[in-house]
CSV table of N, CA and C in Angstrom, one decimal:
chain,number,residue,atom,x,y,z
L,326,MET,N,0.9,-1.0,-0.2
L,326,MET,CA,-0.2,0.3,0.0
L,326,MET,C,1.3,1.6,-0.3
L,327,LYS,N,0.6,2.1,-0.8
L,327,LYS,CA,1.7,3.4,-1.1
L,327,LYS,C,0.8,4.0,-0.8
L,328,LEU,N,1.2,5.9,0.3
L,328,LEU,CA,0.6,6.5,1.0
L,328,LEU,C,0.7,7.7,-0.2
L,329,SER,N,-0.3,8.3,-0.5
L,329,SER,CA,-0.2,9.6,-1.3
L,329,SER,C,0.8,10.2,-0.8
L,330,HIS,N,1.4,11.5,-1.3
L,330,HIS,CA,1.8,12.5,-0.8
L,330,HIS,C,1.6,13.2,0.0
L,331,PRO,N,0.5,13.9,0.1
L,331,PRO,CA,-0.4,14.9,1.4
L,331,PRO,C,-0.6,13.6,2.3
L,332,ILE,N,-0.7,12.6,2.6
L,332,ILE,CA,-1.0,11.8,3.6
L,332,ILE,C,0.1,11.5,4.1
L,333,ARG,N,1.2,11.1,3.3
L,333,ARG,CA,2.7,11.3,3.9
L,333,ARG,C,3.1,11.8,4.4
L,334,ALA,N,2.9,13.6,3.7
L,334,ALA,CA,3.2,14.5,4.8
L,334,ALA,C,2.8,14.9,6.2
L,335,ALA,N,1.3,15.0,6.1
L,335,ALA,CA,1.0,14.9,7.4
L,335,ALA,C,1.5,14.0,8.6
L,336,PHE,N,1.5,12.8,8.0
L,336,PHE,CA,2.1,11.6,8.8
L,336,PHE,C,3.0,12.0,9.0
L,337,VAL,N,4.1,12.5,8.1
L,337,VAL,CA,5.1,13.4,8.7
L,337,VAL,C,5.8,14.4,9.8
L,338,LEU,N,4.2,15.4,9.7
L,338,LEU,CA,4.3,16.2,10.5
L,338,LEU,C,4.3,15.8,11.8
L,339,VAL,N,2.9,14.9,11.9
L,339,VAL,CA,2.1,14.7,13.2
L,339,VAL,C,3.4,14.1,14.3
L,340,CYS,N,4.6,13.3,13.2
L,340,CYS,CA,5.2,12.7,14.1
L,340,CYS,C,6.4,13.6,15.0
L,341,LEU,N,6.5,14.7,13.7
L,341,LEU,CA,7.3,15.4,14.3
L,341,LEU,C,6.7,16.5,15.5
L,342,CYS,N,5.1,16.8,15.3
L,342,CYS,CA,4.5,17.0,16.6
L,342,CYS,C,5.0,16.6,18.1
L,343,LEU,N,4.8,15.5,18.0
L,343,LEU,CA,4.4,14.1,19.0
L,343,LEU,C,6.4,13.9,19.2
L,344,LEU,N,6.7,14.1,18.4
L,344,LEU,CA,8.3,14.1,19.0
L,344,LEU,C,8.8,15.6,20.1
L,345,ALA,N,8.8,16.3,19.3
L,345,ALA,CA,8.5,17.5,20.1
L,345,ALA,C,8.2,17.7,21.3
L,346,ALA,N,6.8,16.9,21.6
L,346,ALA,CA,6.0,17.0,22.7
L,346,ALA,C,6.3,16.3,23.6
L,347,CYS,N,7.4,15.5,22.9
L,347,CYS,CA,8.0,15.0,24.1
L,347,CYS,C,9.1,15.2,25.2
L,348,GLY,N,10.3,16.6,24.2
L,348,GLY,CA,10.9,16.8,24.4
L,348,GLY,C,11.6,18.5,24.8
L,349,GLY,N,10.1,18.8,24.8
L,349,GLY,CA,10.1,20.5,24.7
L,349,GLY,C,9.3,20.5,26.3
L,350,GLY,N,9.1,21.6,26.8
L,350,GLY,CA,8.4,22.1,28.0
L,350,GLY,C,9.4,22.5,28.9
L,351,LYS,N,9.0,22.6,29.9
L,351,LYS,CA,10.1,22.9,31.3
L,351,LYS,C,10.2,21.7,32.0
L,352,PRO,N,11.5,21.3,32.8
L,352,PRO,CA,11.6,20.1,33.2
L,352,PRO,C,11.0,19.9,34.5
L,353,VAL,N,11.0,18.5,35.2
L,353,VAL,CA,9.9,18.8,36.0
L,353,VAL,C,10.6,18.8,37.4
L,354,ARG,N,9.7,19.3,38.4
L,354,ARG,CA,9.9,20.4,39.4
L,354,ARG,C,9.8,19.1,40.7
L,355,ARG,N,11.0,17.8,41.0
L,355,ARG,CA,10.4,17.4,42.3
L,355,ARG,C,11.4,17.6,43.5
L,356,ILE,N,10.0,17.8,44.2
L,356,ILE,CA,11.0,17.9,45.4
L,356,ILE,C,11.3,16.8,46.4
L,357,ASN,N,12.3,16.2,46.8
L,357,ASN,CA,12.4,14.9,47.2
L,357,ASN,C,13.1,15.7,48.7
L,358,PRO,N,13.4,13.9,50.1
L,358,PRO,CA,13.6,14.5,51.2
L,358,PRO,C,15.1,14.3,50.8
L,359,PRO,N,15.8,15.6,51.5
L,359,PRO,CA,17.5,15.0,51.4
L,359,PRO,C,17.8,14.5,52.2
L,360,ALA,N,19.4,14.1,52.3
L,360,ALA,CA,19.7,12.9,53.3
L,360,ALA,C,21.0,14.0,53.5
L,361,LEU,N,21.6,13.1,55.1
L,361,LEU,CA,22.2,13.9,55.7
L,361,LEU,C,23.3,12.9,56.0
L,362,SER,N,24.5,12.9,55.9
L,362,SER,CA,25.7,11.4,56.4
L,362,SER,C,27.4,12.3,56.4
L,363,ILE,N,27.1,11.3,57.5
L,363,ILE,CA,28.9,11.5,58.2
L,363,ILE,C,30.0,11.4,57.2
L,364,GLN,N,30.6,12.9,56.7
L,364,GLN,CA,31.5,12.0,55.4
L,364,GLN,C,33.0,11.6,56.1
L,365,GLN,N,33.1,12.5,56.9
L,365,GLN,CA,34.5,12.4,58.0
L,365,GLN,C,34.4,12.3,59.2
L,366,LEU,N,34.7,11.8,60.4
L,366,LEU,CA,34.7,12.5,62.0
L,366,LEU,C,36.4,12.3,62.0
L,367,ALA,N,36.5,13.2,63.0
L,367,ALA,CA,38.0,13.1,63.1
L,367,ALA,C,38.3,14.0,64.9
L,368,VAL,N,38.8,13.0,65.7
L,368,VAL,CA,38.9,13.1,66.7
L,368,VAL,C,40.0,14.1,67.3
L,369,GLN,N,40.0,15.7,67.9
L,369,GLN,CA,41.2,16.4,67.9
L,369,GLN,C,41.6,16.1,69.3
L,370,ALA,N,42.4,16.7,69.4
L,370,ALA,CA,43.8,16.2,70.6
L,370,ALA,C,43.2,16.7,71.8
L,371,ASP,N,41.9,17.8,71.4
L,371,ASP,CA,41.0,18.4,72.7
L,371,ASP,C,39.7,17.2,73.4
L,372,GLY,N,40.0,16.2,72.4
L,372,GLY,CA,38.5,15.4,73.2
L,372,GLY,C,37.4,15.7,71.8
L,373,ARG,N,37.2,17.5,71.5
L,373,ARG,CA,36.3,17.5,70.3
L,373,ARG,C,36.1,16.8,69.3
L,374,TRP,N,35.1,16.7,68.5
L,374,TRP,CA,35.2,16.4,67.5
L,374,TRP,C,34.6,16.3,66.0
L,375,LEU,N,35.7,17.0,64.8
L,375,LEU,CA,35.3,17.4,64.1
L,375,LEU,C,34.6,16.8,62.9
L,376,ILE,N,33.2,16.7,62.7
L,376,ILE,CA,32.3,16.2,61.4
L,376,ILE,C,32.5,17.0,60.8
L,377,GLU,N,32.3,16.1,59.6
L,377,GLU,CA,32.1,16.9,58.0
L,377,GLU,C,30.8,16.0,57.8
L,378,LEU,N,30.1,16.9,57.5
L,378,LEU,CA,28.8,16.1,56.7
L,378,LEU,C,28.3,16.6,55.9
L,379,ARG,N,27.7,15.6,55.1
L,379,ARG,CA,27.4,15.9,53.2
L,379,ARG,C,26.1,15.4,53.4
L,380,VAL,N,25.7,16.9,52.6
L,380,VAL,CA,24.2,17.2,52.5
L,380,VAL,C,24.0,16.9,51.0
L,381,GLN,N,23.0,16.0,50.5
L,381,GLN,CA,22.6,15.9,49.5
L,381,GLN,C,21.3,16.0,49.4
L,382,ASN,N,21.2,16.9,48.2
L,382,ASN,CA,20.0,17.2,47.6
L,382,ASN,C,19.0,16.4,46.2
L,383,PHE,N,18.3,15.6,46.7
L,383,PHE,CA,17.9,14.5,45.9
L,383,PHE,C,16.7,15.0,44.7
L,384,SER,N,16.7,16.6,44.7
L,384,SER,CA,15.6,16.7,44.7
L,384,SER,C,16.0,17.6,43.1
L,385,THR,N,15.2,18.4,42.2
L,385,THR,CA,15.7,18.0,40.9
L,385,THR,C,15.6,19.7,40.4
L,386,VAL,N,15.2,20.2,41.9
L,386,VAL,CA,15.6,21.8,41.6
L,386,VAL,C,16.7,22.7,42.7
L,387,PRO,N,17.4,23.5,42.8
L,387,PRO,CA,18.2,23.8,44.2
L,387,PRO,C,17.8,24.2,44.9
L,388,MET,N,17.8,23.8,46.2
L,388,MET,CA,17.5,24.0,47.7
L,388,MET,C,18.3,25.0,48.6
L,389,ARG,N,17.9,25.5,49.3
L,389,ARG,CA,19.1,26.4,50.4
L,389,ARG,C,18.3,26.2,51.4
L,390,PHE,N,19.7,25.3,52.3
L,390,PHE,CA,19.3,24.6,53.7
L,390,PHE,C,19.7,25.3,54.5
L,391,ASP,N,18.5,25.8,55.5
L,391,ASP,CA,18.9,26.7,56.7
L,391,ASP,C,19.2,26.3,57.9
L,392,THR,N,18.9,24.9,58.3
L,392,THR,CA,18.8,24.2,59.6
L,392,THR,C,19.2,22.5,59.5
L,393,LEU,N,20.0,22.0,60.3
L,393,LEU,CA,20.2,20.9,60.3
L,393,LEU,C,20.5,20.8,61.8
L,394,GLU,N,19.9,19.8,61.8
L,394,GLU,CA,19.5,19.4,63.6
L,394,GLU,C,19.5,17.6,63.5
L,395,ALA,N,20.3,17.7,64.4
L,395,ALA,CA,20.7,15.9,64.4
L,395,ALA,C,21.1,15.4,65.8
L,396,GLY,N,20.6,14.5,66.7
L,396,GLY,CA,20.9,13.6,67.9
L,396,GLY,C,21.8,12.6,67.0
L,397,LEU,N,23.8,12.7,67.6
L,397,LEU,CA,24.3,11.7,66.5
L,397,LEU,C,24.4,10.4,67.6
L,398,GLU,N,24.1,9.2,67.5
L,398,GLU,CA,24.7,7.9,68.2
L,398,GLU,C,25.8,7.0,67.6
L,399,ILE,N,26.5,6.6,68.6
L,399,ILE,CA,28.0,6.5,67.7
L,399,ILE,C,27.7,4.4,68.9
L,400,GLU,N,27.2,3.6,68.4
L,400,GLU,CA,27.0,1.9,68.1
L,400,GLU,C,26.1,2.0,69.4
L,401,GLY,N,25.0,2.8,68.8
L,401,GLY,CA,23.3,2.8,70.0
L,401,GLY,C,23.9,3.4,70.7
L,402,THR,N,25.1,3.8,71.1
L,402,THR,CA,24.9,5.2,72.8
L,402,THR,C,24.8,6.3,71.9
L,403,ASN,N,24.5,7.5,72.3
L,403,ASN,CA,23.6,8.6,71.8
L,403,ASN,C,25.2,9.5,73.0
L,404,VAL,N,25.7,10.2,71.4
L,404,VAL,CA,27.2,10.9,72.0
L,404,VAL,C,26.8,12.7,72.3
L,405,GLY,N,25.5,13.2,71.5
L,405,GLY,CA,25.7,14.2,71.8
L,405,GLY,C,24.5,14.7,70.4
L,406,ALA,N,24.4,15.9,70.3
L,406,ALA,CA,23.7,16.6,68.9
L,406,ALA,C,24.8,17.7,68.3
L,407,VAL,N,24.1,17.8,67.3
L,407,VAL,CA,24.5,18.5,65.8
L,407,VAL,C,23.5,19.5,65.2
L,408,PHE,N,23.9,20.8,65.7
L,408,PHE,CA,22.6,22.1,65.9
L,408,PHE,C,23.7,22.6,64.6
L,409,LEU,N,23.0,23.5,63.4
L,409,LEU,CA,24.1,24.0,62.3
L,409,LEU,C,23.0,24.6,60.9
L,410,ARG,N,23.1,26.4,61.1
L,410,ARG,CA,22.7,27.1,60.5
L,410,ARG,C,23.3,27.6,58.8
L,411,PRO,N,23.8,26.6,58.4
L,411,PRO,CA,24.5,26.3,57.1
L,411,PRO,C,24.3,27.8,56.3
L,412,ALA,N,23.0,27.6,56.0
L,412,ALA,CA,22.2,28.7,54.8
L,412,ALA,C,23.0,28.9,53.9
L,413,ILE,N,23.4,27.3,53.1
L,413,ILE,CA,24.1,27.1,52.1
L,413,ILE,C,23.0,26.5,51.0
L,414,GLU,N,23.1,26.8,49.8
L,414,GLU,CA,22.0,26.7,48.2
L,414,GLU,C,22.9,25.6,47.8
L,415,ILE,N,22.1,24.3,47.8
L,415,ILE,CA,22.7,23.0,47.0
L,415,ILE,C,21.8,22.8,45.8
L,416,PRO,N,22.9,23.1,44.1
L,416,PRO,CA,22.0,22.8,43.2
L,416,PRO,C,21.0,21.2,43.2
L,417,GLY,N,20.1,21.1,42.0
L,417,GLY,CA,19.9,19.7,42.3
L,417,GLY,C,20.3,18.7,42.0
L,418,GLN,N,20.4,17.7,42.5
L,418,GLN,CA,20.8,16.3,42.7
L,418,GLN,C,22.0,16.6,42.7
L,419,SER,N,22.7,17.1,43.3
L,419,SER,CA,24.2,17.8,43.7
L,419,SER,C,24.1,17.3,45.6
L,420,ALA,N,25.5,17.6,45.8
L,420,ALA,CA,26.0,18.0,47.4
L,420,ALA,C,26.8,18.7,48.0
L,421,ASP,N,27.3,18.7,48.9
L,421,ASP,CA,27.9,20.2,49.6
L,421,ASP,C,28.5,19.5,51.1
L,422,ILE,N,29.1,19.8,52.0
L,422,ILE,CA,29.7,19.3,53.1
L,422,ILE,C,30.4,20.4,53.5
L,423,VAL,N,28.9,20.5,54.7
L,423,VAL,CA,29.3,21.0,56.1
L,423,VAL,C,30.2,21.0,56.8
L,424,GLU,N,30.6,21.6,57.9
L,424,GLU,CA,31.4,21.0,59.2
L,424,GLU,C,30.2,21.5,60.9
L,425,ALA,N,30.8,20.5,61.2
L,425,ALA,CA,30.3,21.0,62.3
L,425,ALA,C,31.2,20.2,63.6
L,426,THR,N,31.3,21.0,65.3
L,426,THR,CA,32.2,20.1,66.1
L,426,THR,C,31.4,20.1,67.0
L,427,LEU,N,31.9,18.6,68.1
L,427,LEU,CA,30.7,18.1,68.7
L,427,LEU,C,31.7,18.1,69.9
L,428,SER,N,31.1,18.1,71.1
L,428,SER,CA,31.9,18.1,72.1
L,428,SER,C,31.6,16.7,72.9
L,429,PRO,N,31.7,15.5,72.9
L,429,PRO,CA,30.9,14.6,73.3
L,429,PRO,C,31.4,14.0,75.4
L,430,GLY,N,31.0,13.3,75.9
L,430,GLY,CA,31.7,12.7,77.1
L,430,GLY,C,32.6,12.6,76.7
L,431,ARG,N,34.1,12.0,78.0
L,431,ARG,CA,35.2,11.5,77.7
L,431,ARG,C,34.6,9.9,76.9
L,432,ASP,N,33.7,9.4,77.1
L,432,ASP,CA,33.9,8.4,77.4
L,432,ASP,C,33.4,8.0,76.0
L,433,ALA,N,32.6,8.8,75.3
L,433,ALA,CA,32.5,8.6,73.3
L,433,ALA,C,33.9,8.4,72.7
L,434,GLY,N,34.7,9.6,73.3
L,434,GLY,CA,36.1,8.7,72.1
L,434,GLY,C,37.1,7.3,72.2
L,435,THR,N,36.7,6.8,73.7
L,435,THR,CA,37.2,6.5,74.0
L,435,THR,C,36.3,4.8,73.4
L,436,ARG,N,35.1,5.2,73.6
L,436,ARG,CA,34.7,4.1,72.8
L,436,ARG,C,33.9,4.3,71.1
L,437,LEU,N,34.5,4.8,70.7
L,437,LEU,CA,34.6,4.7,68.8
L,437,LEU,C,36.2,4.1,69.1
L,438,ALA,N,37.1,4.5,69.7
L,438,ALA,CA,38.4,3.6,69.1
L,438,ALA,C,38.2,2.3,69.5
L,439,GLU,N,37.3,2.2,70.3
L,439,GLU,CA,37.1,0.6,71.3
L,439,GLU,C,36.4,-0.4,69.2
L,440,ALA,N,35.6,0.7,69.4
L,440,ALA,CA,34.0,0.0,68.3
L,440,ALA,C,35.2,0.1,66.6
L,441,ALA,N,35.9,0.8,66.8
L,441,ALA,CA,37.1,0.9,65.9
L,441,ALA,C,37.9,-0.1,65.6
L,442,ARG,N,37.8,-0.4,66.3
L,442,ARG,CA,39.0,-1.7,66.4
L,442,ARG,C,38.3,-3.0,65.6
L,443,ASP,N,37.9,-3.1,65.5
L,443,ASP,CA,36.4,-4.4,64.4
L,443,ASP,C,36.4,-3.9,63.1
L,444,GLY,N,37.3,-3.2,62.8
L,444,GLY,CA,36.7,-2.7,61.7
L,444,GLY,C,36.0,-1.4,61.0
L,445,SER,N,34.8,-0.8,61.4
L,445,SER,CA,34.2,-0.2,61.3
L,445,SER,C,33.2,0.2,62.4
L,446,VAL,N,32.5,1.2,62.3
L,446,VAL,CA,31.9,1.9,63.7
L,446,VAL,C,30.3,2.2,63.4
L,447,GLY,N,29.5,1.7,63.8
L,447,GLY,CA,27.9,2.2,63.7
L,447,GLY,C,27.5,3.3,64.2
L,448,TYR,N,26.8,4.7,63.3
L,448,TYR,CA,26.2,5.6,63.6
L,448,TYR,C,25.5,5.7,63.4
L,449,GLN,N,24.4,7.0,63.8
L,449,GLN,CA,23.0,7.4,63.4
L,449,GLN,C,22.9,8.7,63.6
L,450,LEU,N,22.0,9.7,62.2
L,450,LEU,CA,21.8,10.5,63.1
L,450,LEU,C,20.0,10.5,62.6
L,451,ARG,N,19.8,11.2,64.3
L,451,ARG,CA,18.0,11.5,63.7
L,451,ARG,C,17.8,13.0,63.9
L,452,GLY,N,17.1,13.3,63.3
L,452,GLY,CA,17.0,14.9,63.7
L,452,GLY,C,15.7,15.6,62.7
L,453,THR,N,16.2,16.3,62.3
L,453,THR,CA,15.2,17.2,60.8
L,453,THR,C,16.2,18.1,60.1
L,454,ILE,N,15.9,18.5,58.8
L,454,ILE,CA,16.4,19.1,58.0
L,454,ILE,C,15.4,20.2,57.6
L,455,GLU,N,15.8,21.3,57.4
L,455,GLU,CA,14.9,22.7,57.3
L,455,GLU,C,15.3,23.7,55.8
L,456,THR,N,14.8,23.4,55.1
L,456,THR,CA,15.1,24.1,53.5
L,456,THR,C,14.2,25.6,53.8
L,457,GLY,N,14.8,26.4,52.8
L,457,GLY,CA,14.0,28.2,52.7
L,457,GLY,C,13.9,28.1,51.7
L,458,GLU,N,14.1,27.8,51.1
L,458,GLU,CA,13.7,27.7,49.6
L,458,GLU,C,13.8,26.4,48.2
L,459,PRO,N,13.0,25.7,48.3
L,459,PRO,CA,11.8,25.2,49.3
L,459,PRO,C,11.5,25.5,50.8
L,460,ALA,N,10.4,25.9,51.2
L,460,ALA,CA,10.4,26.3,52.6
L,460,ALA,C,9.4,24.4,53.1
L,461,LYS,N,10.6,23.8,53.7
L,461,LYS,CA,10.3,22.9,54.3
L,461,LYS,C,10.6,21.9,55.3
L,462,LYS,N,10.3,21.4,56.2
L,462,LYS,CA,11.0,20.4,57.2
L,462,LYS,C,10.9,19.1,57.2
L,463,PHE,N,12.2,18.6,56.6
L,463,PHE,CA,11.9,17.1,56.6
L,463,PHE,C,12.5,16.3,57.6
L,464,PRO,N,12.2,15.0,57.9
L,464,PRO,CA,12.4,14.3,59.1
L,464,PRO,C,14.1,13.2,58.7
L,465,LEU,N,14.9,13.4,59.3
L,465,LEU,CA,16.7,12.7,58.9
L,465,LEU,C,16.3,11.6,59.5
L,466,SER,N,16.4,10.3,59.2
L,466,SER,CA,16.9,9.2,60.3
L,466,SER,C,17.6,8.3,59.4
L,467,GLN,N,19.0,8.5,59.3
L,467,GLN,CA,20.2,8.2,58.5
L,467,GLN,C,21.5,7.2,59.4
L,468,SER,N,21.5,6.1,58.9
L,468,SER,CA,22.3,5.3,59.7
L,468,SER,C,23.2,4.8,58.8
L,469,SER,N,24.4,5.0,59.1
L,469,SER,CA,26.0,3.9,58.3
L,469,SER,C,26.6,3.4,58.8
L,470,ARG,N,27.9,3.5,58.4
L,470,ARG,CA,29.1,2.8,59.7
L,470,ARG,C,30.6,3.8,59.2
L,471,LEU,N,31.4,3.7,60.3
L,471,LEU,CA,32.8,4.6,59.5
L,471,LEU,C,33.8,3.6,59.9
L,472,SER,N,34.8,3.6,59.0
L,472,SER,CA,35.8,2.9,59.2
L,472,SER,C,37.2,3.7,59.2
L,473,PRO,N,37.9,3.4,60.2
L,473,PRO,CA,39.2,4.3,60.2
L,473,PRO,C,40.0,4.3,59.3
L,474,VAL,N,40.9,5.9,59.0
L,474,VAL,CA,41.8,6.0,57.8
L,474,VAL,C,42.7,5.5,58.1
L,475,PRO,N,43.5,4.5,57.0
L,475,PRO,CA,44.5,4.3,57.1
L,475,PRO,C,45.6,5.7,57.1
L,476,GLY,N,46.8,5.5,58.4
L,476,GLY,CA,47.6,6.4,58.1
L,476,GLY,C,47.0,7.8,59.1
L,477,ARG,N,46.0,8.1,59.5
L,477,ARG,CA,44.9,9.4,59.7
L,477,ARG,C,44.7,8.2,61.0
L,478,PRO,N,45.4,9.0,62.5
L,478,PRO,CA,45.0,8.3,63.5
L,478,PRO,C,43.2,9.1,64.2
L,479,ASN,N,42.7,8.5,64.8
L,479,ASN,CA,41.5,9.1,65.1
L,479,ASN,C,40.7,9.6,64.2
L,480,THR,N,40.9,9.0,63.0
L,480,THR,CA,40.2,9.9,61.9
L,480,THR,C,39.3,8.5,60.9
L,481,TYR,N,37.7,9.0,60.8
L,481,TYR,CA,37.4,7.7,60.7
L,481,TYR,C,36.0,8.7,59.2
L,482,ARG,N,36.3,7.6,58.1
L,482,ARG,CA,35.5,7.8,57.3
L,482,ARG,C,34.5,7.0,56.8
């Protein structure tokens, strides 16, 4: 079956319109809960912990992170709270690092070192992440593990 020239032209035009409709328009705005995890934890000489936190924006739009608030547990033991007001904007599908200092009890550093002898240390962050743009408050519950960094005493990733 052979199509006439006007029908063939109309068919091609419809196909091009459908193709343009698939790729055109604005990108979809998806707001997904962000994540917070420990990138690195270093025990300082004075016993304080310098913690590098990775803030992950899983949304398709930029987000301004205003408040990060979380309790930190190491191997099931509460060692303190992290409270930051970073006021940073992170593009969609990207991450950035912020630093916090924590003054845990004296036993916390010892427990951390003892737990790390077995190879890795479990931790959990629980709290909230507040964004200013878009204005939202997200619950936070992140569990993971840290391992000692070779050649860097009292440092865990």
